[in-house]
Coordinates of C-alpha atoms in Angstrom, one line a residue:
X11 CA 0.0 0.0 0.0
X12 CA 3.0 2.3 0.4
X13 CA 3.0 3.1 -3.3
X14 CA -0.6 4.3 -3.2
X15 CA 0.2 7.3 -1.0
X16 CA 2.2 9.1 -3.7
X17 CA 3.1 12.8 -3.4
X18 CA 0.4 13.6 -5.9
X19 CA -2.3 11.9 -3.9
X20 CA -1.2 13.6 -0.7
X21 CA -1.3 17.0 -2.4
X22 CA -4.8 16.5 -3.9
X23 CA -6.1 15.2 -0.6
X24 CA -4.6 18.2 1.1
X25 CA -6.3 20.5 -1.4
X26 CA -9.6 18.7 -0.9
X27 CA -9.3 19.3 2.9
X28 CA -8.4 23.0 2.5
X29 CA -11.1 23.7 -0.1
X30 CA -14.0 21.6 1.2
X31 CA -15.7 24.5 2.8
X32 CA -15.6 26.7 -0.3
X33 CA -18.8 27.1 -2.4
X34 CA -19.2 24.6 -5.2
X35 CA -20.1 25.4 -8.8
X36 CA -23.8 25.3 -9.5
X37 CA -24.1 22.4 -11.9
X38 CA -26.7 21.4 -14.5
X39 CA -28.4 18.0 -14.2
X40 CA -26.2 15.3 -15.5
X41 CA -25.8 11.5 -15.4
X42 CA -22.1 11.7 -16.2
X43 CA -19.7 11.7 -13.3
X44 CA -15.9 12.0 -13.2
X45 CA -14.3 9.8 -10.6
X46 CA -10.9 11.3 -9.8
X47 CA -8.3 9.0 -8.2
X48 CA -5.1 11.1 -8.2
X49 CA -1.8 9.7 -9.4
X50 CA -1.6 6.3 -11.1
X51 CA -0.8 3.3 -8.9
X52 CA 0.5 1.3 -11.9
X53 CA 2.8 2.4 -14.8
X54 CA 0.9 0.1 -17.1
X55 CA -2.1 1.9 -18.6
X56 CA -3.9 -1.5 -19.1
X57 CA -3.6 -2.3 -15.4
X58 CA -4.9 1.1 -14.5
X59 CA -7.9 0.7 -16.8
X60 CA -8.6 -2.8 -15.3
X61 CA -8.5 -1.3 -11.8
X62 CA -11.2 1.1 -12.9
X63 CA -13.4 -1.7 -14.2
X64 CA -13.0 -3.7 -11.0
X65 CA -13.8 -0.7 -8.8
X66 CA -16.9 0.2 -10.7
X67 CA -18.1 -3.4 -11.0
X68 CA -18.6 -3.5 -7.3
X69 CA -21.2 -0.7 -7.8
X70 CA -22.9 -1.8 -11.1
X71 CA -22.7 -5.5 -10.6
X72 CA -20.3 -6.8 -13.2
X73 CA -17.1 -6.1 -15.2
X74 CA -19.2 -6.0 -18.4
X75 CA -21.6 -3.4 -16.9
X76 CA -18.7 -1.3 -15.8
X77 CA -17.1 -1.3 -19.2
X78 CA -20.5 -0.2 -20.7
X79 CA -20.8 2.6 -18.1
X80 CA -17.3 4.0 -18.5
X81 CA -16.9 6.7 -21.2
X82 CA -13.1 7.3 -20.6
X83 CA -10.5 5.7 -18.4
X84 CA -7.8 8.3 -17.5
X85 CA -4.7 6.1 -17.3
X86 CA -1.7 8.0 -18.7
X87 CA -1.1 11.2 -16.8
X88 CA -3.3 10.3 -13.8
X89 CA -5.9 7.9 -12.6
X90 CA -9.7 8.2 -12.9
X91 CA -12.6 7.7 -15.2
X92 CA -15.8 9.3 -16.5
X93 CA -18.9 7.1 -16.3
X94 CA -22.7 7.2 -16.6
X95 CA -23.9 6.7 -13.1
X96 CA -27.0 7.5 -11.0
X97 CA -26.6 10.0 -8.2
X98 CA -26.7 7.2 -5.6
X99 CA -24.0 5.2 -7.3
X100 CA -21.9 8.3 -7.4
X101 CA -22.3 8.8 -3.7
X102 CA -21.4 5.2 -3.0
X103 CA -18.2 5.2 -5.1
X104 CA -17.1 8.5 -3.6
X105 CA -16.5 6.6 -0.3
X106 CA -14.3 3.9 -1.9
X107 CA -10.6 3.8 -0.8
X108 CA -8.4 5.5 -3.4
X109 CA -11.1 7.8 -4.7
X110 CA -10.2 11.4 -4.2
X111 CA -13.5 12.8 -5.3
X112 CA -16.5 12.3 -7.6
X113 CA -17.9 15.3 -9.5
X114 CA -20.6 15.8 -12.1
X115 CA -19.5 16.5 -15.7
X116 CA -19.7 20.3 -16.2
X117 CA -20.1 22.0 -19.6
X118 CA -17.5 24.6 -20.3
X119 CA -17.2 27.1 -23.2
X120 CA -14.4 28.2 -25.6
X121 CA -13.3 31.8 -24.6
X122 CA -1.3 37.6 -36.5
X123 CA 0.2 40.1 -38.6
X124 CA 1.1 42.8 -36.1
X125 CA 1.1 41.3 -32.6
X126 CA 4.4 39.5 -32.8
X127 CA 6.2 42.6 -34.2
X128 CA 4.6 44.6 -31.4
X129 CA 6.0 42.1 -28.9
X130 CA 9.4 42.5 -30.6
X131 CA 9.4 38.7 -31.3
X132 CA 10.9 39.0 -34.8
X133 CA 13.7 37.3 -36.7
X134 CA 15.8 40.5 -37.2
X135 CA 16.3 40.9 -33.5
X136 CA 19.9 39.6 -33.1
X137 CA 20.2 37.3 -30.2
X138 CA 16.4 37.6 -29.6
X139 CA 14.2 34.8 -28.3
X140 CA 13.0 33.9 -31.8
X141 CA 16.5 33.2 -33.0
X142 CA 17.8 31.7 -29.8
X143 CA 14.8 29.4 -29.6
X144 CA 15.2 28.5 -33.3
X145 CA 11.6 29.6 -33.9
X146 CA 10.4 26.9 -31.5
X147 CA 12.0 23.9 -33.4
X148 CA 11.9 20.8 -31.2
X149 CA 8.9 21.9 -29.1
X150 CA 5.4 20.4 -29.4
X151 CA 2.4 22.7 -28.7
X152 CA -0.8 21.0 -27.9
X153 CA -4.0 23.1 -28.5
X154 CA -7.2 22.0 -26.7
X155 CA -10.0 23.7 -28.6
X156 CA -12.4 23.3 -31.5
X157 CA -10.1 21.5 -33.9
X158 CA -8.1 22.7 -36.9
X159 CA -8.5 23.5 -40.6
X160 CA -5.5 21.5 -41.9
X161 CA -5.5 23.1 -45.4
X162 CA -4.7 26.5 -43.9
X163 CA -1.5 27.9 -45.2
X164 CA -0.4 28.4 -41.6
X165 CA 0.0 24.7 -41.3
X166 CA 2.2 23.9 -44.3
X167 CA 5.1 21.6 -43.4
X168 CA 7.8 23.0 -45.8
X169 CA 11.0 23.1 -43.9
X170 CA 9.7 21.3 -40.9
X171 CA 11.8 18.4 -39.5
X172 CA 10.5 14.9 -39.3
X173 CA 8.1 13.9 -36.5
X174 CA 10.2 13.3 -33.4
X175 CA 10.8 9.7 -32.4
X176 CA 9.6 10.5 -28.9
X177 CA 6.1 11.4 -30.2
X178 CA 3.4 8.9 -29.3
X179 CA 0.4 10.7 -30.6
X180 CA -2.0 9.6 -33.4
X181 CA -3.8 11.2 -36.3
X182 CA -7.4 10.2 -35.5
X183 CA -9.6 10.0 -38.6
X184 CA -13.2 11.1 -38.9
X185 CA -15.6 13.1 -41.1
X186 CA -13.6 15.1 -43.6
X187 CA -10.3 14.3 -41.9
X188 CA -7.9 11.4 -42.5
X189 CA -4.3 10.5 -41.8
X190 CA -3.1 12.5 -44.8
X191 CA -4.2 15.7 -43.2
X192 CA -1.5 15.3 -40.6
X193 CA 2.0 16.2 -41.8
X194 CA 5.3 17.4 -40.4
X195 CA 3.5 20.4 -38.9
X196 CA 0.3 18.9 -37.6
X197 CA 1.8 15.8 -36.0
X198 CA -1.2 14.7 -34.0
X199 CA -5.0 15.2 -34.0
X200 CA -7.7 13.7 -31.7
X201 CA -11.3 14.4 -31.1
X202 CA -13.6 13.7 -28.1
X203 CA -17.3 13.8 -27.7
X204 CA -18.4 10.9 -25.4
X205 CA -18.9 13.3 -22.5
X206 CA -20.8 15.8 -24.8
X207 CA -23.1 13.2 -26.3
X208 CA -23.8 11.7 -22.9
X209 CA -25.2 15.1 -21.8
X210 CA -26.9 16.3 -25.0
X211 CA -27.5 13.1 -27.1
X212 CA -26.1 12.7 -30.6
X213 CA -24.8 15.9 -32.1
X214 CA -27.3 17.2 -34.7
X215 CA -25.1 18.3 -37.6
X216 CA -28.2 19.1 -39.7
X217 CA -28.7 22.4 -37.8
X218 CA -25.3 23.8 -39.0
X219 CA -21.8 22.9 -40.1
X220 CA -19.9 20.5 -37.9
X221 CA -17.5 17.6 -38.5
X222 CA -17.3 14.5 -36.3
X223 CA -13.5 14.7 -36.6
X224 CA -10.6 17.0 -35.6
X225 CA -11.7 19.3 -38.5
X226 CA -12.6 22.8 -37.2
X227 CA -16.1 24.0 -38.1
X228 CA -16.0 27.0 -35.8
X229 CA -12.7 28.7 -36.5
X230 CA -11.7 29.3 -32.9
X231 CA -9.3 26.4 -32.7
X232 CA -7.7 27.2 -36.1
X233 CA -7.2 30.8 -34.9
X234 CA -5.6 29.9 -31.6
X235 CA -3.4 27.2 -33.2
X236 CA -2.1 29.5 -35.9
X237 CA -1.4 32.2 -33.4
X238 CA 0.7 29.9 -31.3
X239 CA 2.6 28.0 -34.0
X240 CA 1.5 29.0 -37.5
X241 CA 4.0 29.2 -40.2
X242 CA 4.7 32.3 -42.3
X243 CA 2.0 33.5 -44.7
X244 CA 2.6 36.5 -46.9
X245 CA 0.0 39.1 -47.6
X246 CA -2.5 37.8 -45.1
X247 CA -5.5 40.0 -44.3
X248 CA -9.1 40.0 -43.5
X249 CA -10.8 41.5 -46.6
X250 CA -7.8 43.8 -47.0
X251 CA -7.6 44.9 -43.4
X252 CA -4.6 44.2 -41.2
X253 CA -2.6 43.2 -44.2
X254 CA 0.9 41.8 -43.7
X255 CA 3.0 38.8 -42.8
X256 CA 1.0 36.4 -40.6
X257 CA 3.0 34.1 -38.3
X258 CA 2.7 32.3 -35.1
X259 CA 4.9 32.8 -32.1
X260 CA 6.8 29.5 -32.6
X261 CA 6.5 28.9 -36.3
X262 CA 8.8 26.0 -36.3
X263 CA 7.1 24.2 -33.4
X264 CA 5.1 21.1 -34.0
X265 CA 1.3 21.2 -33.5
X266 CA -0.9 18.6 -31.8
X267 CA -4.7 19.2 -31.9
X268 CA -7.2 18.0 -29.3
X269 CA -10.8 18.8 -30.3
X270 CA -13.1 18.9 -27.3
X271 CA -15.4 21.9 -28.1
X272 CA -18.2 21.8 -30.7
X273 CA -20.1 24.2 -32.9
X274 CA -22.7 24.6 -30.1
X275 CA -20.1 26.3 -28.0
X276 CA -20.0 23.4 -25.5
X277 CA -17.0 21.5 -24.1
X278 CA -17.6 18.6 -21.7
X279 CA -15.2 18.3 -18.8
X280 CA -15.1 14.5 -19.2
X281 CA -13.8 15.0 -22.8
X282 CA -11.4 17.7 -21.6
X283 CA -9.8 15.4 -19.0
X284 CA -9.4 12.7 -21.7
X285 CA -7.6 15.3 -23.8
X286 CA -5.2 16.1 -21.0
X287 CA -4.6 12.5 -20.3
X288 CA -3.8 11.7 -24.0
X289 CA -1.6 14.9 -24.3
X290 CA 0.5 13.8 -21.4
X291 CA 1.0 10.4 -23.0
X292 CA 1.6 11.8 -26.5
X293 CA 4.5 13.9 -25.4
X294 CA 3.5 17.6 -25.8
X295 CA 5.7 20.3 -24.3
X296 CA 3.1 23.0 -24.0
X297 CA -0.7 22.9 -23.7
X298 CA -2.7 25.9 -24.8
X299 CA -6.2 25.9 -23.4
X300 CA -8.6 28.8 -24.2
X301 CA -11.6 27.2 -22.4
X302 CA -13.4 27.8 -19.1
X303 CA -16.6 28.7 -17.2
X304 CA -17.5 31.9 -15.3
X305 CA -17.7 32.1 -11.5
X306 CA -18.6 30.5 -9.1
X307 CA -15.4 28.5 -9.5
X308 CA -15.1 24.9 -8.5
X309 CA -12.6 23.7 -6.0
X310 CA -9.4 22.7 -7.6
X311 CA -10.0 19.0 -6.9
X312 CA -13.4 19.3 -8.7
X313 CA -12.2 21.3 -11.7
X314 CA -11.1 19.4 -14.8
X315 CA -8.7 22.0 -16.0
X316 CA -7.1 22.3 -12.6
X317 CA -6.8 18.5 -12.3
X318 CA -5.5 17.9 -15.8
X319 CA -3.1 20.8 -15.7
X320 CA -1.8 19.7 -12.3
X321 CA -0.7 16.3 -13.6
X322 CA 0.6 17.8 -16.9
X323 CA 2.8 20.3 -15.0
X324 CA 4.0 17.5 -12.8
X325 CA 5.2 15.8 -16.0
X326 CA 7.1 18.9 -17.1
X327 CA 4.4 20.3 -19.4
X328 CA 3.6 24.0 -19.2
X329 CA -0.1 24.7 -19.3
X330 CA -1.3 28.1 -20.5
X331 CA -5.0 29.1 -20.0
X332 CA -7.2 32.1 -20.8
X333 CA -8.3 34.4 -18.0
X334 CA -11.9 34.9 -19.2
X335 CA -13.8 37.7 -20.9
X336 CA -16.0 38.9 -18.0
X337 CA -14.2 42.2 -17.4
X338 CA -13.8 44.9 -16.3
X339 CA -15.3 43.6 -13.1
X340 CA -13.1 42.4 -10.2
X341 CA -13.1 38.7 -9.1
X342 CA -14.1 37.4 -12.5
X343 CA -10.8 35.8 -13.5
X344 CA -11.0 32.0 -14.1
X345 CA -8.4 29.2 -14.5
X346 CA -6.7 30.3 -11.3
X347 CA -4.9 27.2 -10.2
X348 CA -1.4 28.3 -9.1
X349 CA 0.4 25.9 -11.4
X350 CA -1.4 27.3 -14.5
X351 CA -0.1 30.4 -16.4
X352 CA -3.3 32.5 -16.6
X353 CA -3.3 35.1 -19.4
X354 CA -5.2 38.3 -19.6
X355 CA -5.7 40.2 -22.9
X356 CA -4.1 43.5 -23.8
X357 CA -4.1 45.8 -26.8
X358 CA -1.6 46.4 -29.5
X359 CA -0.8 49.6 -31.4
X360 CA -3.0 48.8 -34.4
X361 CA -6.3 50.6 -35.0
X362 CA -9.0 50.5 -37.7
X363 CA -10.1 54.2 -38.1
X364 CA -13.3 54.9 -40.0
X365 CA -14.0 58.5 -41.0
X366 CA -17.5 59.9 -40.5
X367 CA -18.2 63.1 -42.5
X368 CA -21.1 65.3 -41.3
X369 CA -23.3 67.4 -43.5
X370 CA -21.5 70.5 -42.3
X371 CA -18.2 69.1 -43.7
X372 CA -16.9 68.4 -40.2
X373 CA -15.3 65.0 -39.7
X374 CA -15.1 62.7 -36.8
X375 CA -13.4 59.3 -36.5
X376 CA -14.6 56.0 -35.1
X377 CA -13.5 52.4 -35.4
X378 CA -14.9 49.7 -37.5
X379 CA -14.2 46.6 -39.5
X380 CA -16.1 47.6 -42.6
X381 CA -15.3 47.0 -46.3
X382 CA -18.8 46.8 -47.7
X383 CA -21.3 49.1 -49.3
X384 CA -22.9 52.4 -48.4
X385 CA -19.6 54.2 -48.2
X386 CA -19.1 57.8 -49.5
X387 CA -22.8 58.4 -49.8
X388 CA -24.7 60.8 -47.5
X389 CA -27.6 59.3 -45.6
X390 CA -30.0 60.9 -43.1
X391 CA -29.2 60.2 -39.4
X392 CA -31.6 59.9 -36.5
X393 CA -31.2 59.3 -32.8
X394 CA -32.6 56.0 -31.6
X395 CA -34.5 57.7 -28.7
X396 CA -36.4 59.9 -31.2
X397 CA -37.8 56.9 -33.2
X398 CA -39.0 54.7 -30.4
X399 CA -41.5 52.0 -31.4
X400 CA -45.0 52.2 -30.0
X401 CA -44.6 49.1 -27.9
X402 CA -41.2 50.0 -26.5
X403 CA -39.5 52.7 -24.3
X404 CA -37.2 55.6 -24.9
X405 CA -34.5 54.0 -22.7
X406 CA -34.5 50.9 -24.9
X407 CA -34.5 52.9 -28.2
X408 CA -31.6 55.0 -27.0
X409 CA -29.4 51.9 -27.0
X410 CA -31.2 50.3 -29.9
X411 CA -32.3 47.3 -27.9
X412 CA -34.1 44.6 -29.9
X413 CA -37.5 45.6 -31.2
X414 CA -37.2 49.1 -29.8
X415 CA -37.1 51.2 -33.1
X416 CA -40.0 52.4 -35.3
X417 CA -39.4 50.6 -38.7
X418 CA -41.1 53.4 -40.7
X419 CA -38.9 56.2 -39.2
X420 CA -35.7 54.1 -39.3
X421 CA -35.9 52.8 -42.9
X422 CA -33.0 54.1 -45.1
X423 CA -31.4 56.0 -42.2
X424 CA -28.2 55.8 -40.1
X425 CA -29.1 55.3 -36.5
X426 CA -27.2 56.8 -33.5
X427 CA -27.4 54.7 -30.4
X428 CA -25.8 55.0 -26.9
X429 CA -24.6 52.1 -24.8
X430 CA -26.7 51.6 -21.6
X431 CA -26.4 49.5 -18.5
X432 CA -28.8 46.9 -19.9
X433 CA -27.7 47.1 -23.5
X434 CA -23.9 47.3 -24.0
X435 CA -23.6 45.3 -27.3
X436 CA -23.2 47.0 -30.6
X437 CA -24.0 43.6 -32.1
X438 CA -27.5 43.7 -30.7
X439 CA -27.8 47.3 -31.9
X440 CA -26.7 46.4 -35.4
X441 CA -29.2 43.6 -35.7
X442 CA -31.9 46.0 -34.5
X443 CA -31.0 48.5 -37.1
X444 CA -31.0 45.8 -39.8
X445 CA -34.4 44.6 -38.7
X446 CA -35.9 48.0 -39.4
X447 CA -34.0 48.4 -42.7
X448 CA -31.6 51.0 -41.4
X449 CA -28.4 51.6 -43.6
X450 CA -25.9 52.2 -40.9
X451 CA -25.2 52.3 -37.1
X452 CA -23.1 54.7 -35.0
X453 CA -22.7 53.1 -31.5
X454 CA -21.4 55.4 -28.7
X455 CA -19.9 53.4 -25.9
X456 CA -17.3 53.5 -23.1
X457 CA -13.8 53.7 -24.7
X458 CA -12.7 50.3 -25.8
X459 CA -10.2 49.2 -28.5
X460 CA -11.7 45.9 -29.6
X461 CA -13.7 46.3 -32.8
X462 CA -16.7 44.3 -33.8
X463 CA -17.0 42.9 -37.3
X464 CA -19.8 44.2 -39.5
X465 CA -20.1 43.2 -43.1
X466 CA -23.7 44.0 -44.0
X467 CA -24.0 47.7 -43.0
X468 CA -21.5 50.2 -41.6
X469 CA -21.3 49.7 -37.8
X470 CA -19.0 52.4 -36.4
X471 CA -17.9 52.5 -32.8
X472 CA -17.3 55.9 -31.2
X473 CA -16.7 57.0 -27.6
X474 CA -19.2 58.9 -25.6
X475 CA -17.6 62.3 -26.3
X476 CA -17.8 61.8 -30.0
X477 CA -21.4 60.4 -29.7
X478 CA -22.4 63.5 -27.8
X479 CA -20.8 65.8 -30.3
X480 CA -22.6 64.1 -33.1
X481 CA -25.9 64.4 -31.2
X482 CA -25.3 68.2 -30.8
X483 CA -24.8 68.5 -34.6
X484 CA -28.0 66.6 -35.2
X485 CA -30.0 68.9 -32.9
X486 CA -28.5 72.0 -34.5
X487 CA -29.2 70.9 -38.1
X488 CA -32.5 70.8 -39.9
X489 CA -31.5 67.9 -42.1
X490 CA -28.6 66.1 -40.5
X491 CA -26.7 63.7 -42.7
X492 CA -23.5 61.6 -42.5
X493 CA -21.4 59.5 -44.8
X494 CA -18.7 56.9 -44.0
X495 CA -15.4 56.2 -45.5
X496 CA -13.9 52.7 -45.8
X497 CA -12.0 51.4 -42.8
X498 CA -8.2 51.8 -42.9
X499 CA -5.5 50.0 -41.0
X500 CA -3.1 52.2 -38.9
X501 CA -0.3 51.1 -36.7
X502 CA 1.9 52.8 -34.2
X503 CA -0.5 55.7 -33.4
X504 CA -2.4 54.5 -30.3
X505 CA -0.9 54.0 -26.9
X506 CA -0.5 50.3 -26.0
X507 CA -0.4 48.0 -24.2
X508 CA -3.3 48.4 -21.9
X509 CA -5.6 45.7 -20.4
X510 CA -8.6 45.1 -22.7
X511 CA -11.9 46.3 -21.3
X512 CA -13.4 42.8 -21.6
X513 CA -10.5 41.0 -19.9
X514 CA -11.4 39.4 -16.6
X515 CA -9.8 40.9 -13.5
X516 CA -8.6 39.4 -10.3
X517 CA -8.4 38.7 -7.5
X518 CA -9.3 35.0 -7.8
X519 CA -12.7 34.3 -6.2
X520 CA -11.5 30.9 -4.9
X521 CA -7.9 31.7 -4.0
X522 CA -7.7 35.5 -3.3
X523 CA -4.1 35.2 -2.1
X524 CA -2.9 33.8 -5.4
X525 CA -2.3 36.7 -7.7
X526 CA -4.1 36.1 -11.0
X527 CA -4.0 36.7 -13.9
X528 CA -0.2 36.0 -14.2
X529 CA 0.5 37.9 -17.4
X530 CA -1.2 39.8 -20.3
X531 CA -0.6 39.4 -24.0
X532 CA -2.2 40.7 -27.2
X533 CA -5.8 39.7 -27.4
X534 CA -7.5 42.6 -29.2
X535 CA -8.3 42.6 -32.9
X536 CA -5.9 39.7 -33.6
X537 CA -5.6 38.4 -37.2
X538 CA -5.0 34.7 -37.6
X539 CA -6.1 31.7 -39.7
X540 CA -9.7 30.7 -39.8
X541 CA -11.9 27.9 -40.8
X542 CA -13.7 28.6 -44.2
X543 CA -16.6 26.6 -42.9
X544 CA -17.2 29.3 -40.3
X545 CA -18.1 32.4 -42.2
X546 CA -18.2 35.7 -40.1
X547 CA -21.6 36.8 -39.0
X548 CA -23.6 38.5 -41.7
X549 CA -27.2 38.7 -40.9
X550 CA -29.5 37.4 -43.7
X551 CA -26.8 37.3 -46.4
X552 CA -24.2 34.9 -47.8
X553 CA -20.6 35.8 -48.0
X554 CA -17.6 34.0 -49.4
X555 CA -15.5 31.9 -46.9
X556 CA -12.5 33.6 -45.4
X557 CA -9.1 32.1 -44.6
X558 CA -8.1 34.7 -42.0
X559 CA -10.3 36.5 -39.4
X560 CA -9.9 39.2 -36.8
X561 CA -11.0 38.2 -33.3
X562 CA -10.7 39.6 -29.7
X563 CA -10.6 37.8 -26.4
X564 CA -8.4 36.1 -23.8
X565 CA -8.7 33.1 -26.1
X566 CA -6.4 35.1 -28.5
X567 CA -3.9 36.2 -25.8
X568 CA -3.5 32.7 -24.4
X569 CA -1.8 31.2 -27.5
X570 CA 0.6 34.2 -27.7
X571 CA 2.0 33.1 -24.4
X572 CA 1.9 29.5 -25.5
X573 CA 4.1 30.4 -28.5
X574 CA 6.6 32.2 -26.3
X575 CA 6.7 29.3 -23.8
X576 CA 7.6 27.0 -26.7
X577 CA 10.5 29.3 -27.6
X578 CA 11.7 29.2 -24.1
X579 CA 11.4 25.4 -24.0
X580 CA 13.4 25.1 -27.2
X581 CA 16.1 27.4 -25.8
X582 CA 16.2 25.8 -22.3
X583 CA 14.8 22.3 -22.6
X584 CA 15.7 21.5 -18.9
X585 CA 13.7 24.3 -17.5
X586 CA 10.7 23.3 -15.5
X587 CA 7.2 24.8 -16.0
X588 CA 7.8 26.8 -12.8
X589 CA 11.1 28.2 -14.0
X590 CA 9.4 29.2 -17.3
X591 CA 6.5 30.8 -15.5
X592 CA 8.8 32.7 -13.3
X593 CA 10.8 34.0 -16.2
X594 CA 7.6 35.2 -17.9
X595 CA 5.9 37.0 -15.0
X596 CA 9.0 38.8 -13.9
X597 CA 9.1 40.5 -17.4
X598 CA 7.6 44.0 -17.1
X599 CA 6.2 46.3 -19.7
X600 CA 8.7 47.1 -22.4
X601 CA 11.6 45.5 -20.4
X602 CA 14.0 42.6 -21.1
X603 CA 13.3 39.0 -20.3
X604 CA 16.6 38.2 -18.5
X605 CA 17.9 35.1 -16.8
X606 CA 21.2 33.7 -15.7
X607 CA 21.7 32.7 -19.3
X608 CA 21.4 36.3 -20.6
X609 CA 18.8 38.5 -22.3
X610 CA 16.4 36.9 -24.7
X611 CA 14.4 39.7 -26.3
X612 CA 12.7 43.0 -25.6
X613 CA 9.1 42.1 -25.0
X614 CA 5.9 44.2 -24.6
X615 CA 4.3 41.6 -22.4
X616 CA 2.6 43.2 -19.4
X617 CA 2.7 41.4 -16.1
X618 CA -0.8 41.7 -14.6
X619 CA -1.3 40.4 -11.1
X620 CA -4.7 40.8 -9.5
X621 CA -3.9 44.0 -7.6
X622 CA -2.6 45.6 -10.7
X623 CA -5.6 44.7 -12.8
X624 CA -8.0 45.9 -10.1
X625 CA -6.3 49.3 -10.1
X626 CA -7.2 49.6 -13.8
X627 CA -10.9 49.5 -13.2

């Protein structure tokens, strides 16, 4: 029995004792339970799996019934299993010797041409981290997300070395994906949906595009993967915007794909733990995970990301996670286990100015991602509050809430709307304007640098001061009109970095004494590869598929740090995850990442502990 009480088991039991009085996550009804058993007792995966069957057979009556009940046996990086159980069976098995805890299967959600130059991660920096780390050659980055679009130019394997002999991963086939889609760049691909289907039933692919395979139908996984390790792509852009050389942080690193999230936006914890278990076995060096759920946070011994990352880090794998997009409010940061590198989102020095010309020849400037029609033509402009629908209220019409505008008075006009407490989304306002046949939207909001895509009508974001100036012009003019110019791309003219408005803040709601997030990286208006199957939102119209897209979120900042960690691993293969994390979070804004081995590169990565982020509110 001495081998059972391994250091890993003692640690998780200690964590369970310390955290048992903390509030638990409110969970949806489920008949899938995760039985967590800590470190493996045996080094042979088959023996670990057999022990799971034997343990569960005491509850369900036979080995055969146990095998039928179990969805996954976690047997490589740690011990445990996910199984379909009744609540009474789950309570019984929780009291068995060797079982650390039993928790219900939760459903989580998934949370570049300029950014790497902005970080000064570029080949021409002599002695910089990119050259010292040989562009990440020798490192394997595992991305746990929505899959990958293997035909993307970012994943070509020209110049890539052969798959390393230490690699034990597979190229799992499925719908629209076979072994030939793996190459010397994408060296592994797996997909997981047993936990998802046990919750929701068979995935209905008739309602939209999805692939029962590692192929990405959403775009999110392709975006994060190419940001971390995408190869060089010349003249990349989104419809002419943000044009330039697209590349990942570690363009010579190998990529391993673990698809756990689906087009519905759901990711089952049972599937996520299976991905962690396989990634540890496969031999990844870095795991990039842009997934999570909002507070209340589960105790670490009941959180699949915390459990999986704990065992990955114990095996020398750095785990990088997104901090969440629930800012700017404090105590909203997620993925806060101390052994995880938790990444907030910051801005870069690129803007997308869009000129608005008034009828009096005055001009004001907002931001947009617009390359469509209705440019350079004057249109009447009205204030949403002045065209309120009969069945709505002025407050709702002021922010262009759904159904709040009079269709007769709005038709053919540009609508000015102001953000409100209850309606902060220019996406909602744009759809409202489209519903009443408006031809454009100007949305006045708190200053923020992330820009929302709009392909059907001009949707210009301005701050409250410009919105108020525009309202003054409208009140002073008998026939107020405006026209828009096409969006341009400008770099180097806005102050950065600063923490993105949406980026979740600390302190951690479960461990307030652990400073989180650890670090911030570019996560605003990031251009990266995309799945052509996931066309950007264009209400009521069809558009051509795109190969690159601009996205914002901590999902985008997470793979930036994953790429840098891969460069550090390639430069210093003996460094532990803790050493790498220490080197990262002691790098201040526009300072040098220095160690005993010397200076790597000048970085614009902003360290962002909880107290620092809270002061930004």
